Amino acid sequence: MERFCFLRDASGLLDNLPSKMLLFLYLVLLALGLHCTPPNISEGKVTTCHFPQQNTTLYKMSSINADFAFNLYRRFTVETPDRNIFFSPVSISAALVMLSTGACSNTQTQILESLGFNLTDTPMAEIQQGFQHLICSLNFPKKELELQMGNALFIGKQLKPLPKFLDDVKSLYETEVFSTNFSNVSAAQQEINSHVEKQTKGKVVNLIQDLKSNTMMVLVNYIHFKAQWANPFDPSKTEEGSSFLVDKTTTVHVPMMHQMERYYHLVDTDLNCTVLQMDYSKNALALFVLPKEGRMNWVEGAMSSKTLKKWNRLLKKGWIDVFVPKFSISATYDLGDILLKMGIQDAFADNAKFPELTEDNSLKLSKAAHKAVLHIGEKGTEVVAVPEVRFPDQAEITLLRPIIQLDKSFLLLILDKNTRSILFLGKVVDPTKV
């Protein structure tokens, strides 16, 4: 029984290891609780993931990161009410923790506290180890699921980043640092956008639009995600031109995918919403949350790590009729104003302290940008071969079955099963708005 709080799926490693003997040795060491480094094949080179001896930090981080995700989501609802919302919480968290490694004093404390960390309860070394494990686990190659998360810092060419910082952010956070001539605004924008476009294989384009010549440091983070459904939809059953209720007076028409299948689902009577879990074929799943009419604000305000844990306990698998719109969603955010309101103030101010990043005392963060893009279709996020369609037997067909129809505003979460991380979080208000 797969649920969204599952531990690492060891079978997924087999597809990416050069030999079964290495896999066997790694699993034996892991079972014994020893520190080990499984092979990671990427671009012909062998890299390593350093897994902590215990998973306590990762469990703690999953809750902290989830609560940060929902706090940030609520900020977006204030900034862009009644509009689609879509972002990658784990990508933003990792980028900010990476930035904090170059900071000290209030600059560092404000960043970590805005993420939900208390340095008394969780020392900086433990946070770093946890995020190193998290990033390496997410970026570990998996057959039938492609996920690449990364960050990049672009720093004014007059500033010299310290060698130790360059080494640390590369090894811990897989982050690259670029020396950039911001006085040539158009060239700097082109450099940043080209890097992000290349790293996301063309999925995220034109991230930066309005650089200024006095820019000193730009933080960008990206996440590229490609996967197929465990139970793909039959395209012949997709109904074109189905109605989707945007608000009380506005209706749009979208392709509506249909499937009768066994899925985990529940009705949360406390929050007045229906929850549908749809698994991807490897290590990831989507949660669709459909509030009853007029209850969206209530559900948004109640979302937390505890809510996810409650749903995990209550989700039950059974045959249901599912109707899901086929759509693409994207959103671009200049995170500066929101991060300021969340308490990250010194990093953007003249009194910013980044002594571990450069010896220049004038360095401060000028811009933090984020863009997320996702396509929901019959096969998943990309076109793949459709496996043989399964049908219930005649006895099950005669039974009345619940119907879940996503024909009005709903929340969408995509989670990684291994790390319990929220890869994407959003709200679909109008699926025709890309």
Short mmCIF file of C-alpha atoms in Angstrom, two decimals:
data_model
loop_
_atom_site.label_atom_id
_atom_site.label_comp_id
_atom_site.label_asym_id
_atom_site.label_seq_id
_atom_site.Cartn_x
_atom_site.Cartn_y
_atom_site.Cartn_z
CA MET A 1 0.00 0.00 0.00
CA GLU A 2 1.65 3.21 -1.18
CA ARG A 3 0.97 6.41 0.69
CA PHE A 4 2.56 9.81 0.49
CA CYS A 5 4.68 9.40 3.67
CA PHE A 6 6.52 6.35 2.37
CA LEU A 7 10.24 5.82 2.96
CA ARG A 8 12.74 5.42 0.16
CA ASP A 9 11.64 2.96 -2.54
CA ALA A 10 14.78 0.84 -2.85
CA SER A 11 13.52 -0.86 -6.00
CA GLY A 12 13.76 2.45 -7.84
CA LEU A 13 17.53 2.44 -7.31
CA LEU A 14 18.01 -0.80 -9.22
CA ASP A 15 17.30 0.83 -12.55
CA ASN A 16 20.13 3.30 -12.08
CA LEU A 17 22.96 1.26 -10.58
CA PRO A 18 25.73 -0.34 -12.62
CA SER A 19 25.48 -3.68 -10.85
CA LYS A 20 23.20 -5.61 -8.53
CA MET A 21 26.15 -6.29 -6.24
CA LEU A 22 26.56 -2.56 -5.49
CA LEU A 23 22.87 -2.30 -4.71
CA PHE A 24 23.00 -5.32 -2.43
CA LEU A 25 26.02 -3.95 -0.56
CA TYR A 26 24.39 -0.55 -0.16
CA LEU A 27 21.14 -2.02 1.19
CA VAL A 28 23.05 -4.20 3.65
CA LEU A 29 24.98 -1.20 4.95
CA LEU A 30 21.82 0.89 5.14
CA ALA A 31 20.02 -1.85 7.07
CA LEU A 32 22.90 -1.93 9.54
CA GLY A 33 22.57 1.84 10.03
CA LEU A 34 26.04 2.54 8.65
CA HIS A 35 27.08 5.68 6.79
CA CYS A 36 27.22 4.77 3.12
CA THR A 37 27.30 6.42 -0.28
CA PRO A 38 25.29 4.76 -3.05
CA PRO A 39 26.53 5.33 -6.60
CA ASN A 40 24.80 8.05 -8.59
CA ILE A 41 25.32 7.89 -12.35
CA SER A 42 25.03 11.32 -14.00
CA GLU A 43 26.54 12.37 -17.31
CA GLY A 44 28.94 9.44 -17.18
CA LYS A 45 30.42 10.40 -13.80
CA VAL A 46 29.95 8.70 -10.44
CA THR A 47 28.87 11.07 -7.69
CA THR A 48 27.65 10.22 -4.21
CA CYS A 49 24.78 10.93 -1.86
CA HIS A 50 25.82 11.12 1.78
CA PHE A 51 22.93 9.71 3.77
CA PRO A 52 22.74 10.49 7.49
CA GLN A 53 22.90 7.57 9.87
CA GLN A 54 19.40 8.33 11.11
CA ASN A 55 16.38 9.78 9.32
CA THR A 56 15.23 11.91 12.28
CA THR A 57 16.46 15.13 10.67
CA LEU A 58 14.69 14.35 7.41
CA TYR A 59 11.41 13.61 9.22
CA LYS A 60 11.70 16.86 11.18
CA MET A 61 12.54 18.80 8.04
CA SER A 62 9.58 17.42 6.11
CA SER A 63 7.17 18.95 8.63
CA ILE A 64 9.06 22.26 8.85
CA ASN A 65 9.31 22.52 5.06
CA ALA A 66 5.61 21.70 4.64
CA ASP A 67 4.55 24.42 7.10
CA PHE A 68 6.82 26.91 5.30
CA ALA A 69 5.18 25.86 2.02
CA PHE A 70 1.67 26.59 3.29
CA ASN A 71 2.74 29.87 4.94
CA LEU A 72 4.27 30.99 1.65
CA TYR A 73 1.16 29.83 -0.22
CA ARG A 74 -1.04 32.01 2.00
CA ARG A 75 1.23 34.98 1.23
CA PHE A 76 0.68 34.35 -2.48
CA THR A 77 -3.10 34.26 -2.00
CA VAL A 78 -2.92 37.76 -0.49
CA GLU A 79 -0.67 39.06 -3.29
CA THR A 80 -2.65 37.46 -6.14
CA PRO A 81 -6.22 36.79 -4.94
CA ASP A 82 -8.59 34.85 -7.19
CA ARG A 83 -5.77 33.82 -9.53
CA ASN A 84 -3.86 30.63 -10.22
CA ILE A 85 -1.00 29.98 -7.80
CA PHE A 86 1.82 27.57 -8.54
CA PHE A 87 5.34 27.24 -7.10
CA SER A 88 7.93 24.76 -5.83
CA PRO A 89 8.26 25.08 -2.04
CA VAL A 90 11.15 22.65 -1.65
CA SER A 91 13.12 24.45 -4.35
CA ILE A 92 12.65 27.84 -2.64
CA SER A 93 13.55 26.38 0.79
CA ALA A 94 16.74 24.82 -0.55
CA ALA A 95 17.74 28.08 -2.27
CA LEU A 96 17.29 30.12 0.91
CA VAL A 97 19.17 27.62 3.09
CA MET A 98 21.99 27.67 0.54
CA LEU A 99 22.10 31.47 0.73
CA SER A 100 22.17 31.35 4.54
CA THR A 101 25.47 29.43 4.49
CA GLY A 102 27.18 32.61 3.29
CA ALA A 103 25.49 34.78 5.92
CA CYS A 104 25.95 35.41 9.63
CA SER A 105 24.31 37.27 12.51
CA ASN A 106 20.76 38.56 11.94
CA THR A 107 21.02 38.05 8.18
CA GLN A 108 21.38 34.30 8.65
CA THR A 109 18.95 34.04 11.56
CA GLN A 110 16.17 35.85 9.69
CA ILE A 111 16.49 33.53 6.70
CA LEU A 112 16.39 30.35 8.78
CA GLU A 113 13.59 31.53 11.08
CA SER A 114 11.42 32.52 8.11
CA LEU A 115 11.82 28.92 6.91
CA GLY A 116 10.64 27.68 10.31
CA PHE A 117 13.97 26.61 11.77
CA ASN A 118 15.10 27.37 15.31
CA LEU A 119 18.89 27.16 15.62
CA THR A 120 18.56 26.13 19.26
CA ASP A 121 16.49 23.07 18.31
CA THR A 122 18.15 22.38 14.96
CA PRO A 123 21.81 23.43 14.66
CA MET A 124 23.09 24.83 11.36
CA ALA A 125 25.17 21.70 10.73
CA GLU A 126 22.08 19.53 11.05
CA ILE A 127 20.11 21.78 8.68
CA GLN A 128 22.92 21.61 6.13
CA GLN A 129 23.16 17.84 6.39
CA GLY A 130 19.41 17.47 6.05
CA PHE A 131 19.22 19.63 2.92
CA GLN A 132 22.25 17.93 1.39
CA HIS A 133 20.46 14.60 1.81
CA LEU A 134 17.21 16.10 0.53
CA ILE A 135 18.69 17.63 -2.64
CA CYS A 136 20.78 14.56 -3.44
CA SER A 137 17.80 12.25 -2.90
CA LEU A 138 15.53 14.34 -5.13
CA ASN A 139 18.14 14.62 -7.88
CA PHE A 140 19.01 10.90 -7.76
CA PRO A 141 18.27 9.46 -11.24
CA LYS A 142 15.08 7.40 -11.42
CA LYS A 143 13.65 5.48 -14.34
CA GLU A 144 10.28 6.85 -15.54
CA LEU A 145 10.64 9.97 -13.36
CA GLU A 146 12.97 12.86 -14.04
CA LEU A 147 13.54 15.49 -11.38
CA GLN A 148 16.31 18.05 -11.35
CA MET A 149 16.36 20.77 -8.71
CA GLY A 150 19.01 23.45 -8.56
CA ASN A 151 19.95 26.97 -7.59
CA ALA A 152 22.23 29.60 -9.05
CA LEU A 153 23.75 32.80 -7.68
CA PHE A 154 24.74 35.62 -10.01
CA ILE A 155 27.11 38.07 -8.32
CA GLY A 156 28.50 41.38 -9.58
CA LYS A 157 31.82 40.87 -11.37
CA GLN A 158 33.55 43.34 -9.02
CA LEU A 159 32.93 40.98 -6.08
CA LYS A 160 35.09 37.94 -5.41
CA PRO A 161 33.31 34.96 -3.81
CA LEU A 162 35.41 33.00 -1.32
CA PRO A 163 36.73 29.62 -2.52
CA LYS A 164 35.31 27.81 0.52
CA PHE A 165 31.81 29.15 -0.17
CA LEU A 166 32.05 28.07 -3.82
CA ASP A 167 33.12 24.59 -2.76
CA ASP A 168 30.49 24.29 -0.02
CA VAL A 169 27.48 25.36 -2.08
CA LYS A 170 28.60 23.15 -4.96
CA SER A 171 29.00 20.03 -2.81
CA LEU A 172 26.13 20.62 -0.37
CA TYR A 173 23.51 22.27 -2.58
CA GLU A 174 24.65 21.61 -6.17
CA THR A 175 24.67 25.39 -6.66
CA GLU A 176 26.69 27.31 -9.23
CA VAL A 177 27.94 30.86 -8.70
CA PHE A 178 28.47 33.16 -11.69
CA SER A 179 30.35 36.44 -11.97
CA THR A 180 28.04 38.78 -13.88
CA ASN A 181 28.37 42.27 -15.36
CA PHE A 182 25.12 43.85 -14.19
CA SER A 183 26.02 47.23 -15.72
CA ASN A 184 25.02 45.65 -19.04
CA VAL A 185 21.44 44.88 -18.07
CA SER A 186 20.33 43.15 -21.26
CA ALA A 187 23.39 40.89 -21.36
CA ALA A 188 22.99 40.01 -17.67
CA GLN A 189 19.33 39.11 -18.17
CA GLN A 190 20.23 36.99 -21.17
CA GLU A 191 22.94 35.18 -19.18
CA ILE A 192 20.59 34.34 -16.30
CA ASN A 193 17.64 33.33 -18.48
CA SER A 194 19.81 31.19 -20.76
CA HIS A 195 21.24 29.32 -17.78
CA VAL A 196 17.81 28.56 -16.31
CA GLU A 197 16.37 27.59 -19.69
CA LYS A 198 19.26 25.18 -20.29
CA GLN A 199 19.02 23.61 -16.83
CA THR A 200 15.25 23.06 -17.14
CA LYS A 201 15.55 21.74 -20.71
CA GLY A 202 13.59 24.65 -22.10
CA LYS A 203 10.69 24.39 -19.65
CA VAL A 204 11.40 27.65 -17.78
CA VAL A 205 12.12 30.63 -20.02
CA ASN A 206 12.40 34.40 -19.52
CA LEU A 207 12.60 34.14 -15.72
CA ILE A 208 14.24 37.56 -15.27
CA GLN A 209 12.62 40.58 -16.93
CA ASP A 210 13.46 43.77 -15.02
CA LEU A 211 17.05 43.84 -13.79
CA LYS A 212 18.59 47.13 -12.72
CA SER A 213 22.14 48.29 -13.37
CA ASN A 214 22.85 48.59 -9.63
CA THR A 215 22.08 44.90 -9.03
CA MET A 216 24.65 43.15 -6.82
CA MET A 217 23.36 39.61 -6.37
CA VAL A 218 20.51 37.61 -7.95
CA LEU A 219 19.26 34.28 -6.56
CA VAL A 220 17.35 31.97 -8.89
CA ASN A 221 16.13 28.45 -8.32
CA TYR A 222 14.54 26.00 -10.69
CA ILE A 223 13.00 22.55 -10.74
CA HIS A 224 12.43 20.37 -13.78
CA PHE A 225 9.89 17.55 -13.36
CA LYS A 226 8.80 14.86 -15.80
CA ALA A 227 6.80 11.76 -14.90
CA GLN A 228 4.04 9.46 -16.05
CA TRP A 229 0.91 8.38 -14.19
CA ALA A 230 0.86 4.94 -12.63
CA ASN A 231 -2.60 4.63 -14.24
CA PRO A 232 -2.62 6.76 -17.42
CA PHE A 233 -5.91 8.05 -18.78
CA ASP A 234 -7.32 6.80 -22.07
CA PRO A 235 -7.22 9.83 -24.46
CA SER A 236 -10.35 8.57 -26.26
CA LYS A 237 -12.32 9.15 -23.04
CA THR A 238 -11.24 12.80 -22.71
CA GLU A 239 -14.25 15.02 -23.28
CA GLU A 240 -13.44 18.30 -25.03
CA GLY A 241 -15.23 21.46 -23.98
CA SER A 242 -16.27 20.42 -20.45
CA SER A 243 -17.46 23.19 -18.14
CA PHE A 244 -15.21 24.46 -15.34
CA LEU A 245 -16.63 26.96 -12.85
CA VAL A 246 -14.15 29.78 -12.22
CA ASP A 247 -16.52 31.76 -9.98
CA LYS A 248 -20.24 32.23 -9.51
CA THR A 249 -20.60 34.05 -12.82
CA THR A 250 -17.71 32.73 -14.95
CA THR A 251 -17.46 29.37 -16.68
CA VAL A 252 -14.65 28.22 -19.00
CA HIS A 253 -14.38 25.10 -21.14
CA VAL A 254 -11.52 22.63 -20.82
CA PRO A 255 -10.72 19.05 -21.92
CA MET A 256 -11.84 16.76 -19.07
CA MET A 257 -10.06 13.43 -18.66
CA HIS A 258 -12.13 10.53 -17.32
CA GLN A 259 -11.17 7.28 -15.67
CA MET A 260 -12.73 4.59 -13.50
CA GLU A 261 -9.91 3.30 -11.31
CA ARG A 262 -8.91 2.36 -7.76
CA TYR A 263 -7.43 5.42 -6.05
CA TYR A 264 -6.81 6.58 -2.51
CA HIS A 265 -9.41 9.19 -1.61
CA LEU A 266 -11.32 10.63 1.32
CA VAL A 267 -13.92 13.19 2.34
CA ASP A 268 -12.62 15.45 5.11
CA THR A 269 -15.78 16.42 6.99
CA ASP A 270 -13.88 18.87 9.22
CA LEU A 271 -12.57 20.90 6.28
CA ASN A 272 -15.50 20.20 3.92
CA CYS A 273 -13.29 18.98 1.10
CA THR A 274 -12.58 15.89 -0.98
CA VAL A 275 -9.01 14.61 -1.38
CA LEU A 276 -7.86 12.47 -4.31
CA GLN A 277 -4.40 10.88 -4.48
CA MET A 278 -3.07 9.96 -7.93
CA ASP A 279 0.31 8.23 -8.03
CA TYR A 280 2.99 8.73 -10.61
CA SER A 281 4.75 5.55 -11.70
CA LYS A 282 7.81 6.16 -9.53
CA ASN A 283 8.36 7.91 -6.21
CA ALA A 284 5.92 10.81 -6.64
CA LEU A 285 2.20 11.47 -6.29
CA ALA A 286 -0.35 14.21 -6.83
CA LEU A 287 -2.96 15.29 -4.28
CA PHE A 288 -6.04 17.07 -5.62
CA VAL A 289 -8.01 18.88 -2.91
CA LEU A 290 -11.55 19.93 -3.89
CA PRO A 291 -13.30 22.15 -1.31
CA LYS A 292 -17.05 22.37 -1.24
CA GLU A 293 -18.46 25.55 -2.71
CA GLY A 294 -17.59 28.55 -0.56
CA ARG A 295 -15.06 26.63 1.56
CA MET A 296 -11.81 27.35 -0.32
CA ASN A 297 -10.67 30.04 2.13
CA TRP A 298 -11.34 27.73 5.06
CA VAL A 299 -9.27 24.92 3.56
CA GLU A 300 -6.43 27.29 2.59
CA GLY A 301 -6.23 28.62 6.14
CA ALA A 302 -6.17 25.15 7.68
CA MET A 303 -3.50 23.54 5.49
CA SER A 304 -0.44 22.41 7.46
CA SER A 305 1.92 19.48 7.94
CA LYS A 306 -0.57 18.09 10.47
CA THR A 307 -3.31 18.20 7.83
CA LEU A 308 -1.16 16.10 5.47
CA LYS A 309 -0.43 13.59 8.21
CA LYS A 310 -4.14 13.33 9.02
CA TRP A 311 -5.01 12.69 5.39
CA ASN A 312 -2.30 10.05 5.17
CA ARG A 313 -4.01 8.15 7.99
CA LEU A 314 -7.50 8.49 6.52
CA LEU A 315 -6.96 7.88 2.80
CA LYS A 316 -8.60 4.63 1.67
CA LYS A 317 -8.28 2.91 -1.69
CA GLY A 318 -11.37 2.07 -3.71
CA TRP A 319 -13.02 2.25 -7.13
CA ILE A 320 -14.08 5.77 -8.10
CA ASP A 321 -15.08 7.71 -11.19
CA VAL A 322 -12.49 10.46 -11.67
CA PHE A 323 -12.80 13.55 -13.87
CA VAL A 324 -9.61 15.66 -14.06
CA PRO A 325 -9.06 18.66 -16.36
CA LYS A 326 -6.20 18.53 -18.83
CA PHE A 327 -4.22 21.74 -18.42
CA SER A 328 -0.89 23.50 -18.06
CA ILE A 329 -0.09 25.88 -15.23
CA SER A 330 2.82 28.22 -14.59
CA ALA A 331 3.62 31.19 -12.41
CA THR A 332 6.57 33.57 -12.05
CA TYR A 333 7.37 35.27 -8.76
CA ASP A 334 9.71 38.04 -7.72
CA LEU A 335 10.09 36.82 -4.15
CA GLY A 336 11.64 40.00 -2.77
CA ASP A 337 8.54 41.67 -1.33
CA ILE A 338 7.12 38.44 0.07
CA LEU A 339 10.41 37.43 1.71
CA LEU A 340 10.64 40.89 3.29
CA LYS A 341 7.16 40.45 4.77
CA MET A 342 8.15 37.00 6.06
CA GLY A 343 11.02 38.54 8.03
CA ILE A 344 13.99 38.29 5.65
CA GLN A 345 14.91 41.97 5.78
CA ASP A 346 18.63 42.33 6.44
CA ALA A 347 19.62 40.25 3.40
CA PHE A 348 18.16 42.94 1.11
CA ALA A 349 19.42 45.90 3.18
CA ASP A 350 22.68 47.83 3.28
CA ASN A 351 23.53 46.17 6.61
CA ALA A 352 23.42 42.67 5.06
CA LYS A 353 26.17 40.40 6.32
CA PHE A 354 27.52 37.74 3.95
CA PRO A 355 31.10 37.34 5.29
CA GLU A 356 31.24 33.65 4.35
CA LEU A 357 30.39 34.49 0.75
CA THR A 358 32.76 37.38 0.02
CA GLU A 359 35.13 39.71 1.85
CA ASP A 360 33.28 42.69 0.39
CA ASN A 361 31.05 44.17 3.11
CA SER A 362 28.70 45.86 0.64
CA LEU A 363 27.14 42.67 -0.76
CA LYS A 364 23.37 42.35 -0.42
CA LEU A 365 20.64 40.39 -2.17
CA SER A 366 19.05 42.42 -4.98
CA LYS A 367 16.57 39.93 -6.41
CA ALA A 368 15.18 36.44 -5.77
CA ALA A 369 13.20 34.95 -8.65
CA HIS A 370 11.20 31.76 -9.02
CA LYS A 371 9.14 30.18 -11.78
CA ALA A 372 7.34 26.84 -11.88
CA VAL A 373 5.68 25.12 -14.84
CA LEU A 374 3.60 21.93 -14.96
CA HIS A 375 1.45 20.08 -17.50
CA ILE A 376 -1.28 17.66 -16.44
CA GLY A 377 -2.29 15.30 -19.27
CA GLU A 378 -3.53 11.79 -19.95
CA LYS A 379 -0.10 10.18 -19.64
CA GLY A 380 1.42 12.40 -16.98
CA THR A 381 3.76 15.32 -17.64
CA GLU A 382 5.08 13.97 -20.95
CA VAL A 383 3.75 11.70 -23.69
CA VAL A 384 4.60 8.04 -23.04
CA ALA A 385 3.27 4.66 -24.16
CA VAL A 386 -0.07 3.71 -22.60
CA PRO A 387 -0.10 0.37 -20.74
CA GLU A 388 -2.98 -2.04 -21.04
CA VAL A 389 -6.13 -0.56 -19.51
CA ARG A 390 -7.51 -2.38 -16.46
CA PHE A 391 -11.24 -2.81 -15.92
CA PRO A 392 -13.13 -3.81 -12.77
CA ASP A 393 -15.03 -7.07 -12.86
CA GLN A 394 -18.80 -7.14 -13.47
CA ALA A 395 -19.67 -7.42 -9.76
CA GLU A 396 -17.79 -4.18 -9.02
CA ILE A 397 -19.35 -2.37 -11.99
CA THR A 398 -22.85 -2.93 -10.62
CA LEU A 399 -21.97 -1.16 -7.35
CA LEU A 400 -22.55 2.55 -6.89
CA ARG A 401 -19.23 4.32 -6.99
CA PRO A 402 -18.13 7.74 -5.69
CA ILE A 403 -17.57 10.44 -8.33
CA ILE A 404 -14.78 13.00 -7.97
CA GLN A 405 -15.12 15.73 -10.57
CA LEU A 406 -12.58 18.56 -10.54
CA ASP A 407 -14.85 21.07 -12.26
CA LYS A 408 -14.23 24.07 -9.98
CA SER A 409 -11.29 25.62 -8.11
CA PHE A 410 -9.05 23.06 -6.41
CA LEU A 411 -5.67 22.80 -4.70
CA LEU A 412 -2.86 20.73 -6.21
CA LEU A 413 0.14 19.24 -4.42
CA ILE A 414 2.85 17.05 -5.93
CA LEU A 415 4.93 15.22 -3.35
CA ASP A 416 8.05 13.09 -3.39
CA LYS A 417 7.38 9.84 -1.51
CA ASN A 418 10.97 9.23 -0.41
CA THR A 419 11.59 12.56 1.33
CA ARG A 420 7.96 13.62 1.97
CA SER A 421 8.81 16.90 0.21
CA ILE A 422 6.19 19.11 -1.44
CA LEU A 423 7.67 19.48 -4.91
CA PHE A 424 4.84 21.70 -6.16
CA LEU A 425 1.95 23.48 -4.49
CA GLY A 426 -0.76 25.51 -6.12
CA LYS A 427 -4.35 26.46 -6.71
CA VAL A 428 -6.13 26.06 -10.03
CA VAL A 429 -8.72 28.80 -10.34
CA ASP A 430 -8.84 28.92 -14.14
CA PRO A 431 -7.20 26.00 -15.98
CA THR A 432 -7.29 27.95 -19.28
CA LYS A 433 -4.83 30.53 -17.89
CA VAL A 434 -1.31 29.18 -18.49
#
